[in-house]
mmCIF file of C-alpha atoms in Angstrom:
data_model
loop_
_atom_site.group_PDB
_atom_site.id
_atom_site.type_symbol
_atom_site.label_atom_id
_atom_site.label_comp_id
_atom_site.label_asym_id
_atom_site.label_seq_id
_atom_site.Cartn_x
_atom_site.Cartn_y
_atom_site.Cartn_z
ATOM 1 C CA MET A 112 -15.059 -4.944 -14.448
ATOM 2 C CA PHE A 113 -12.776 -3.087 -11.996
ATOM 3 C CA LEU A 114 -11.606 0.531 -12.077
ATOM 4 C CA THR A 115 -8.831 0.716 -10.280
ATOM 5 C CA ASN A 116 -7.326 3.700 -8.102
ATOM 6 C CA THR A 117 -6.722 2.380 -4.447
ATOM 7 C CA THR A 118 -4.276 2.896 -1.708
ATOM 8 C CA GLY A 119 -4.626 -0.131 -0.547
ATOM 9 C CA PHE A 120 -6.394 -1.571 3.143
ATOM 10 C CA LEU A 121 -5.706 0.802 6.338
ATOM 11 C CA GLY A 122 -2.764 -0.612 8.102
ATOM 12 C CA GLY A 123 -2.425 -0.268 12.309
ATOM 13 C CA THR A 124 -4.309 -1.297 15.554
ATOM 14 C CA GLU A 125 -7.413 0.040 15.616
ATOM 15 C CA PRO A 126 -8.098 -0.667 11.656
ATOM 16 C CA GLU A 127 -7.049 -4.206 12.687
ATOM 17 C CA GLN A 128 -9.111 -4.700 15.282
ATOM 18 C CA ALA A 129 -11.922 -3.261 13.547
ATOM 19 C CA GLY A 130 -11.809 -6.114 11.690
ATOM 20 C CA ILE A 131 -9.656 -4.607 8.242
ATOM 21 C CA ILE A 132 -7.707 -8.060 7.712
ATOM 22 C CA LYS A 133 -11.570 -10.304 7.687
ATOM 23 C CA HIS A 134 -13.303 -7.732 5.764
ATOM 24 C CA GLY A 135 -9.984 -7.540 3.264
ATOM 25 C CA ALA A 136 -9.879 -11.052 2.998
ATOM 26 C CA LYS A 137 -13.668 -11.483 2.196
ATOM 27 C CA PHE A 138 -13.644 -9.114 -0.761
ATOM 28 C CA ILE A 139 -10.332 -11.018 -1.664
ATOM 29 C CA GLN A 140 -12.119 -14.291 -1.811
ATOM 30 C CA ALA A 141 -14.979 -13.087 -3.513
ATOM 31 C CA VAL A 142 -13.044 -11.751 -6.681
ATOM 32 C CA THR A 143 -11.030 -14.844 -6.247
ATOM 33 C CA ASN A 144 -14.154 -17.132 -6.349
ATOM 34 C CA CYS A 145 -15.831 -15.041 -9.117
ATOM 35 C CA THR A 146 -16.180 -17.204 -12.502
ATOM 36 C CA VAL A 147 -16.812 -14.296 -14.847
ATOM 37 C CA PRO A 148 -13.814 -12.742 -16.474
ATOM 38 C CA LYS A 149 -12.360 -10.039 -15.252
ATOM 39 C CA ILE A 150 -11.192 -6.887 -16.943
ATOM 40 C CA THR A 151 -9.582 -4.434 -14.966
ATOM 41 C CA ILE A 152 -8.208 -0.803 -15.621
ATOM 42 C CA ILE A 153 -5.951 0.794 -13.180
ATOM 43 C CA VAL A 154 -6.561 4.528 -13.194
ATOM 44 C CA GLY A 155 -4.483 5.940 -10.386
ATOM 45 C CA GLY A 156 -2.688 3.737 -7.635
ATOM 46 C CA SER A 157 -3.176 0.303 -6.844
ATOM 47 C CA TYR A 158 -1.261 -0.499 -3.726
ATOM 48 C CA GLY A 159 -0.807 -3.613 -1.290
ATOM 49 C CA ALA A 160 -3.813 -5.854 -0.797
ATOM 50 C CA GLY A 161 -5.944 -3.550 -2.548
ATOM 51 C CA ASN A 162 -4.491 -4.828 -5.786
ATOM 52 C CA TYR A 163 -5.255 -8.010 -5.074
ATOM 53 C CA ALA A 164 -9.247 -6.969 -3.967
ATOM 54 C CA MET A 165 -9.605 -4.995 -7.331
ATOM 55 C CA ALA A 166 -8.660 -8.139 -9.304
ATOM 56 C CA GLY A 167 -4.857 -7.052 -9.979
ATOM 57 C CA ARG A 168 -2.631 -9.173 -11.982
ATOM 58 C CA GLY A 169 -2.119 -11.604 -9.520
ATOM 59 C CA MET A 170 -5.925 -12.645 -9.872
ATOM 60 C CA ALA A 171 -4.848 -13.178 -13.110
ATOM 61 C CA PRO A 172 -7.801 -11.157 -14.947
ATOM 62 C CA ARG A 173 -8.329 -11.831 -18.709
ATOM 63 C CA PHE A 174 -7.500 -8.402 -19.598
ATOM 64 C CA LEU A 175 -5.560 -5.817 -17.231
ATOM 65 C CA PHE A 176 -4.922 -2.337 -18.824
ATOM 66 C CA THR A 177 -3.249 0.822 -17.230
ATOM 67 C CA TRP A 178 -3.623 4.573 -17.423
ATOM 68 C CA PRO A 179 -0.648 5.915 -18.710
ATOM 69 C CA ARG A 180 0.520 7.520 -15.312
ATOM 70 C CA SER A 181 -1.103 4.698 -12.979
ATOM 71 C CA VAL A 182 1.128 3.149 -10.395
ATOM 72 C CA VAL A 183 1.498 -0.555 -9.075
ATOM 73 C CA SER A 184 3.386 -1.400 -6.074
ATOM 74 C CA VAL A 185 3.807 -2.963 -2.644
ATOM 75 C CA MET A 186 2.900 0.512 -0.998
ATOM 76 C CA GLY A 187 3.296 4.286 -2.014
ATOM 77 C CA SER A 188 6.838 5.689 -1.784
ATOM 78 C CA ALA A 189 5.889 8.218 1.107
ATOM 79 C CA GLN A 190 4.764 5.019 3.437
ATOM 80 C CA ALA A 191 7.784 3.231 2.263
ATOM 81 C CA GLY A 192 9.978 6.317 3.379
ATOM 82 C CA SER A 193 8.145 6.434 6.632
ATOM 83 C CA VAL A 194 8.823 3.052 7.235
ATOM 84 C CA LEU A 195 12.457 3.166 6.337
ATOM 85 C CA ARG A 196 12.994 5.873 8.578
ATOM 86 C CA GLN A 197 11.011 4.248 11.566
ATOM 87 C CA VAL A 198 13.690 1.476 11.069
ATOM 88 C CA ALA A 199 16.741 3.339 10.234
ATOM 89 C CA GLU A 200 16.023 5.577 13.400
ATOM 90 C CA ALA A 201 15.221 2.233 15.632
ATOM 91 C CA LYS A 202 18.393 0.798 14.523
ATOM 92 C CA MET A 203 20.559 4.173 15.373
ATOM 93 C CA ALA A 204 18.801 4.657 18.439
ATOM 94 C CA ARG A 205 19.472 1.156 19.654
ATOM 95 C CA ALA A 206 23.508 1.849 18.512
ATOM 96 C CA GLY A 207 23.082 5.277 20.412
ATOM 97 C CA GLU A 208 23.723 7.282 17.401
ATOM 98 C CA ILE A 209 20.721 9.380 16.848
ATOM 99 C CA ASN A 210 20.249 12.596 18.725
ATOM 100 C CA ASP A 211 17.521 15.468 18.385
ATOM 101 C CA GLU A 212 19.901 17.291 16.332
ATOM 102 C CA MET A 213 19.616 14.564 13.578
ATOM 103 C CA ARG A 214 15.980 14.061 14.020
ATOM 104 C CA ALA A 215 15.319 17.843 13.490
ATOM 105 C CA ALA A 216 17.067 17.685 10.314
ATOM 106 C CA VAL A 217 15.451 14.911 8.918
ATOM 107 C CA ASP A 218 11.912 16.668 10.133
ATOM 108 C CA ALA A 219 13.525 19.701 8.270
ATOM 109 C CA LEU A 220 13.779 17.906 5.007
ATOM 110 C CA GLU A 221 10.637 16.161 4.934
ATOM 111 C CA ARG A 222 8.801 19.242 5.219
ATOM 112 C CA HIS A 223 10.006 20.590 2.098
ATOM 113 C CA ARG A 224 9.494 18.036 -0.157
#
């Protein structure tokens, strides 16, 4: 039985160099190869590869239940917003359309969420 509330695996240079991908893959492989019925209850968030490691839908559990306010997604909304912002800023910087005033305005909006 899996009680799931996972934000997924850490990303970035340090966790990757420390072997997070290798260790996460071992966890997913263990879940994939287990022969007993898998029962999953998602009680909070279930994001990214953590969803697979905790016997999410992709692992075809025998039963999968979700709490009323649970969330299943590739990544959290804050992380997705951060990624989209970085991509947009890089695109605007290449085109010469971004300045410090615009960046300060976006930072102020993010602080007031």
